PDB file of C-alpha atoms in Angstrom:
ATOM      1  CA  UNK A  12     145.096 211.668 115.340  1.00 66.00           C
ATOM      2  CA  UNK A  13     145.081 212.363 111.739  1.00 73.00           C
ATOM      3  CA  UNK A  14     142.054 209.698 111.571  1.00 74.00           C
ATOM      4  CA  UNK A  15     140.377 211.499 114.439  1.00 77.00           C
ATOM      5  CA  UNK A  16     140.556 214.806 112.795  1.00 78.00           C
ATOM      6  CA  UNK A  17     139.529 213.036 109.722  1.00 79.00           C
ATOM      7  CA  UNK A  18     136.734 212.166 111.321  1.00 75.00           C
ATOM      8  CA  UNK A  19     136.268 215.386 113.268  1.00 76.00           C
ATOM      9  CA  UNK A  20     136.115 217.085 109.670  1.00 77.00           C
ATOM     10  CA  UNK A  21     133.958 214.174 108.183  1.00 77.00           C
ATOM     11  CA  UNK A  22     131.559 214.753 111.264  1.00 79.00           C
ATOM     12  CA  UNK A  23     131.780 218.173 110.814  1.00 82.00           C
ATOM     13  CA  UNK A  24     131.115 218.442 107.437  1.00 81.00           C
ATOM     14  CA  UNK A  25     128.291 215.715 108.185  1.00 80.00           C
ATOM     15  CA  UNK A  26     126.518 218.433 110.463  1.00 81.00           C
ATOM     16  CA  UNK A  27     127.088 221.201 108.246  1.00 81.00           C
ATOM     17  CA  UNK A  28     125.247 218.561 105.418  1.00 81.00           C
ATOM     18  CA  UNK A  29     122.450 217.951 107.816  1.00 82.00           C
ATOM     19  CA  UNK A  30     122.163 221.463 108.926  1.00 79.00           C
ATOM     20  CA  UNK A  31     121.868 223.034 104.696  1.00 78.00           C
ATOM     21  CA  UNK A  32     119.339 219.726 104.257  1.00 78.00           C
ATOM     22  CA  UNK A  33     117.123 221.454 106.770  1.00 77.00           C
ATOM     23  CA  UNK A  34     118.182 224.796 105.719  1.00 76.00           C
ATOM     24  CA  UNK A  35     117.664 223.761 102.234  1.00 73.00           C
ATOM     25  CA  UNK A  36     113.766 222.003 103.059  1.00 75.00           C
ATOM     26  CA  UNK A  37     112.795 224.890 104.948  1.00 75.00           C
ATOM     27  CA  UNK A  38     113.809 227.229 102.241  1.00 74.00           C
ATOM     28  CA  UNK A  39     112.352 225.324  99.833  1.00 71.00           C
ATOM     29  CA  UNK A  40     108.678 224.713 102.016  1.00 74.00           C
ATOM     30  CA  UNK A  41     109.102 228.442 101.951  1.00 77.00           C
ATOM     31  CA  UNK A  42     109.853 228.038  98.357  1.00 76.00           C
ATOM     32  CA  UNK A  43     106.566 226.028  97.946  1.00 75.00           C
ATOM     33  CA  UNK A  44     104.582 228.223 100.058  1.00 80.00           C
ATOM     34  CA  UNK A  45     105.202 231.183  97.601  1.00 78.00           C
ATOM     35  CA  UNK A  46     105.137 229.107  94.584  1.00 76.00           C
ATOM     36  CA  UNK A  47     101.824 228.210  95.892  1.00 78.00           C
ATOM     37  CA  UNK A  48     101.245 231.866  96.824  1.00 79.00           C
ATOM     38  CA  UNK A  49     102.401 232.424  92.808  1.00 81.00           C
ATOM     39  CA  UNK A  50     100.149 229.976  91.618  1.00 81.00           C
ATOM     40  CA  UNK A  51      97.274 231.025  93.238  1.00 85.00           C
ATOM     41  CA  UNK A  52      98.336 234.896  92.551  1.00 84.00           C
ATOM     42  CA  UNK A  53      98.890 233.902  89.061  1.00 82.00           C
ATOM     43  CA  UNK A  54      96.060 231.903  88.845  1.00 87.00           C
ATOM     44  CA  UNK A  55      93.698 234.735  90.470  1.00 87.00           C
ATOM     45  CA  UNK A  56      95.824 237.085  87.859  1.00 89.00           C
ATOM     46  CA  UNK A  57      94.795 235.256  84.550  1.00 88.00           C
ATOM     47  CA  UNK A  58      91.191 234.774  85.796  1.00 91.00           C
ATOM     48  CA  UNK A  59      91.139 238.946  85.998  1.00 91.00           C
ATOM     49  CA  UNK A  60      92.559 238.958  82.805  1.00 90.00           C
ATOM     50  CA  UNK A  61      89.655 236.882  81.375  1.00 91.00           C
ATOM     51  CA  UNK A  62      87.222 238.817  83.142  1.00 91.00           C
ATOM     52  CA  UNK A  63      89.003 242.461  81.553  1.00 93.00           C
ATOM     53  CA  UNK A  64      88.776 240.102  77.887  1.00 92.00           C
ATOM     54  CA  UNK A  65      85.699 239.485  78.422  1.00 94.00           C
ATOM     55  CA  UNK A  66      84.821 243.339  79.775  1.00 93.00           C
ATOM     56  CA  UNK A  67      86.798 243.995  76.705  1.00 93.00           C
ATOM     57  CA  UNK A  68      84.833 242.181  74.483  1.00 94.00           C
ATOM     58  CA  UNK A  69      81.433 243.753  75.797  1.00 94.00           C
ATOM     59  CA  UNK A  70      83.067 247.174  75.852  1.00 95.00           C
ATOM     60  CA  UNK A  71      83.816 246.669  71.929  1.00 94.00           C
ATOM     61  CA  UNK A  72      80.382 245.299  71.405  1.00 95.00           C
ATOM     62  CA  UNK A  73      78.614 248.265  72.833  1.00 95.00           C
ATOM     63  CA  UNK A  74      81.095 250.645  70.794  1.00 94.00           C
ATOM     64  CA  UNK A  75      80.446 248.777  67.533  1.00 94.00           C
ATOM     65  CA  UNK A  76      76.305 249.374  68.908  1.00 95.00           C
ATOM     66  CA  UNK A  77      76.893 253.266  69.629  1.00 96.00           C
ATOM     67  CA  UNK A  78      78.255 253.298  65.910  1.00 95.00           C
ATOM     68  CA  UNK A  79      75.741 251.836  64.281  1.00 96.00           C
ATOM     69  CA  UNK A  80      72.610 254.168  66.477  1.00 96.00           C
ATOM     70  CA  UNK A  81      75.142 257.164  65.087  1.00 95.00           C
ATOM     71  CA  UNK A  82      74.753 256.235  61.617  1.00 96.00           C
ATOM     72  CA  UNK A  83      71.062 255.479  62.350  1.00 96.00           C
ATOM     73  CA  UNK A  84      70.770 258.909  64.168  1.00 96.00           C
ATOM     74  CA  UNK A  85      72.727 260.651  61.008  1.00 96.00           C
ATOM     75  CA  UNK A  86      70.346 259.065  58.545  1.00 95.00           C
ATOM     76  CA  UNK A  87      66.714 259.986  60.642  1.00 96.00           C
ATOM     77  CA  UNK A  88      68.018 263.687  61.189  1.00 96.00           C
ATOM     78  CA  UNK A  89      68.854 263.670  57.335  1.00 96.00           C
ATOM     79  CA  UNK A  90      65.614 262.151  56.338  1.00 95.00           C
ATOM     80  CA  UNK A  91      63.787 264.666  59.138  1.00 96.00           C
ATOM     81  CA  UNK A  92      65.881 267.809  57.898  1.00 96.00           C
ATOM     82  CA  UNK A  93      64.300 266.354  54.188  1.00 96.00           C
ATOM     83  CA  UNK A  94      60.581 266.159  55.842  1.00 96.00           C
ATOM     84  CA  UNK A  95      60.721 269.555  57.099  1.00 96.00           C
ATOM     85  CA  UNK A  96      62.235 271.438  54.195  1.00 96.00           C
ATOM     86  CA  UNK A  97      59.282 269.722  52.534  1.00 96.00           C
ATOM     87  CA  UNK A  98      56.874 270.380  54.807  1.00 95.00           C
ATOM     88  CA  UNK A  99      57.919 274.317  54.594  1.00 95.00           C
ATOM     89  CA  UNK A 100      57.951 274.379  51.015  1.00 96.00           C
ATOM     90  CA  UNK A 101      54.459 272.472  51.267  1.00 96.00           C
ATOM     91  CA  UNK A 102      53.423 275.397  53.810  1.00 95.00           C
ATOM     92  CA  UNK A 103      54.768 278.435  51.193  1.00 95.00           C
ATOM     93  CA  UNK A 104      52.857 276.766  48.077  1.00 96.00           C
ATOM     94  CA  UNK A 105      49.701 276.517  50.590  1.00 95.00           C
ATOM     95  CA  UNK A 106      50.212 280.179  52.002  1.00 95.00           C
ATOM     96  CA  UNK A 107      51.153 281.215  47.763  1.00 96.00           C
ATOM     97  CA  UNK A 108      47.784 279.525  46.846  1.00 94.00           C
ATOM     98  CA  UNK A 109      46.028 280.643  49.839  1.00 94.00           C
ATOM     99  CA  UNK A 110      46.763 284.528  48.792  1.00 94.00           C
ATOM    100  CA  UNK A 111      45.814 284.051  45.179  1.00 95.00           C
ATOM    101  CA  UNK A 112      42.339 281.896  46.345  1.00 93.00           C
ATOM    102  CA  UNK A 113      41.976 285.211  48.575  1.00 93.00           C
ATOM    103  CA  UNK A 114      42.875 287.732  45.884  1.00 94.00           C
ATOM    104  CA  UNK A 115      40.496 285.770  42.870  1.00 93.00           C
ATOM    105  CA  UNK A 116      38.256 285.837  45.493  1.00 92.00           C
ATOM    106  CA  UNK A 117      38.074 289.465  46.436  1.00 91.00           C
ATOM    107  CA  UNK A 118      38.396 290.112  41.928  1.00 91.00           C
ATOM    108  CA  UNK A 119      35.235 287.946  41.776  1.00 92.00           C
ATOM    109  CA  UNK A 120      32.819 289.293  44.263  1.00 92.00           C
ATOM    110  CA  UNK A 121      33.920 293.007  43.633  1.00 94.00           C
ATOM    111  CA  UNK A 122      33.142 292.057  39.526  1.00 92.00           C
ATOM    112  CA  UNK A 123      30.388 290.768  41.020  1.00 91.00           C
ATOM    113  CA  UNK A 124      29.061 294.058  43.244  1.00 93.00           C
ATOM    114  CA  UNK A 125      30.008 295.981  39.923  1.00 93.00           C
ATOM    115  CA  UNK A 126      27.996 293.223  37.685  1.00 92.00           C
ATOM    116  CA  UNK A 127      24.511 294.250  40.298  1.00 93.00           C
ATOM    117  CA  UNK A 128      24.796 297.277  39.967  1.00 90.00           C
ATOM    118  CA  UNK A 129      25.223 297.991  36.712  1.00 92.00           C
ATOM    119  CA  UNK A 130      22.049 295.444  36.489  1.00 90.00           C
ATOM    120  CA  UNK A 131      19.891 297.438  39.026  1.00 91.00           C
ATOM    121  CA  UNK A 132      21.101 300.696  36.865  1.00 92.00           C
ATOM    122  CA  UNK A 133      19.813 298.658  33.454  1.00 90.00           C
ATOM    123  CA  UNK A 134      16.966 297.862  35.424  1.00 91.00           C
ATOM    124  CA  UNK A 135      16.350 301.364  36.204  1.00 92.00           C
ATOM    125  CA  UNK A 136      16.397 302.418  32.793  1.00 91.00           C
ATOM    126  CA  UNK A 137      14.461 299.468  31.958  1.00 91.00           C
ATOM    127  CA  UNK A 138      11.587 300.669  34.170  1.00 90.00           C
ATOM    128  CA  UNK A 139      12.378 303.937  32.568  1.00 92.00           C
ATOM    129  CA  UNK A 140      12.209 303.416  30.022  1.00 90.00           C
ATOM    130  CA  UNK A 141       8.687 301.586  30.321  1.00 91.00           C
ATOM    131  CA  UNK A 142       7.285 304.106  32.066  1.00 93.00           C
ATOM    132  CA  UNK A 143       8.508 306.536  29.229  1.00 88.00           C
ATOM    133  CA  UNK A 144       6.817 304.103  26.674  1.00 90.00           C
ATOM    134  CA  UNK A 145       3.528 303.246  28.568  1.00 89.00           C
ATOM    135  CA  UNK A 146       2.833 307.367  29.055  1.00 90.00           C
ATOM    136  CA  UNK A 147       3.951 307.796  25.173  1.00 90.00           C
ATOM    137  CA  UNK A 148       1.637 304.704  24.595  1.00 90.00           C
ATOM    138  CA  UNK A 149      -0.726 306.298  26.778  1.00 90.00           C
ATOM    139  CA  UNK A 150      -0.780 310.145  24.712  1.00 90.00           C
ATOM    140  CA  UNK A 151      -0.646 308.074  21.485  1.00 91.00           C
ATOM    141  CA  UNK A 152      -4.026 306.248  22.763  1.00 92.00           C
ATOM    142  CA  UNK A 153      -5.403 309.638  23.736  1.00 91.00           C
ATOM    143  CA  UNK A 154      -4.230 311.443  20.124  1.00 89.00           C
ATOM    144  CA  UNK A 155      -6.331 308.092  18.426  1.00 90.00           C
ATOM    145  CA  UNK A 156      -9.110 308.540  20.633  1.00 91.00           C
ATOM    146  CA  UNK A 157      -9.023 312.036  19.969  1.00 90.00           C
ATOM    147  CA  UNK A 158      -8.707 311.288  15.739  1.00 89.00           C
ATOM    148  CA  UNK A 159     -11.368 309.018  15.829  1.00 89.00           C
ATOM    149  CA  UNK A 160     -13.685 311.407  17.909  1.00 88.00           C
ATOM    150  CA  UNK A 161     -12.725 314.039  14.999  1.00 86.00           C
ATOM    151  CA  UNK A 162     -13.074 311.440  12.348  1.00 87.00           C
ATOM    152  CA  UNK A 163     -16.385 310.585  14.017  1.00 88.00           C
ATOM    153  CA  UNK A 164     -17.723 314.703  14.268  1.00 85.00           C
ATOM    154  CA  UNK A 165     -16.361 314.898  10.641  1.00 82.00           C
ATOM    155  CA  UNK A 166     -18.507 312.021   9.198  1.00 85.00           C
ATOM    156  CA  UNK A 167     -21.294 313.459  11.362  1.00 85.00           C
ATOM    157  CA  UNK A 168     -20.586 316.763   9.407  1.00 83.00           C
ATOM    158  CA  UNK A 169     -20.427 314.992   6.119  1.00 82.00           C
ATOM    159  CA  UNK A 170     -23.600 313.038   6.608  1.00 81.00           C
ATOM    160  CA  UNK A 171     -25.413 315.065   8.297  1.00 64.00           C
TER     161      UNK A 171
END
């Protein structure tokens, strides 16, 4: 009896051993179904992490990129704010030199208007004065014609 209970127990515990082997296999198929599951998680896990480096990495690129067009943009709108105050100090000189041009102008031609007439005024006294001279020539011609017709009677009277 003792052996049969031995064996009872041995038999038992035999079943109970066969019974956590399958337990144990089909926990650990399960097992290597998730692990699989893991893997392939894992797996799909670090392959999104590459893609996010690599995103990452393009990302950074394209920031390093915007910086440099910034600093480009920063030095074209300094150089253009340099062009245009140049070009508007450019424009005052022009407008400056414009005004003067205008207002050496408008000195010359009225020096001018004054120089013609005070020429047709000379020239008025010039004929003027001609005429003056050419009928004062004209009565000193007369007074000689008139002499020598006296000094002509007179040697007529002497002689004669």
């Amino acid at each position: 009896m003792e052996n049969m209970i031995m064996w009872l127990g041995l038999g038992i515990a035999v079943v109970v051993a066969i019974a956590a082997a399958v337990l144990l296999q089909k926990k650990g198929g399960e097992i290597a179904k998730k692990d699989a599951v893991i893997g392939e998680k894992d797996s799909a896990i670090s392959q999104k992490e590459s893609e996010i480096s690599q995103k990452e990495n393009i990302v950074r690129q394209k920031d390093e990129l915007i910086a440099e067009k910034d600093k480009e943009i920063e030095r074209l709108t300094s150089e253009l704010a340099a062009v245009s105050a140049e070009r508007d100090e450019k424009r005052d000189a022009l407008e400056k030199l414009e005004e003067e041009f205008e207002t050496k102008v408008d000195d010359v031609v009225q020096s001018s208007i004054q120089k013609i007439a005070h020429a047709e005024q000379a020239k008025e006294e010039a004929v003027q004065a001609a005429q003056d001279n050419y009928e004062a020539a004209a009565e000193v011609h007369a007074l000689l014609k008139e002499k020598e017709a006296l000094i002509n009677k007179l040697q007529q009277q002497v002689t004669g």
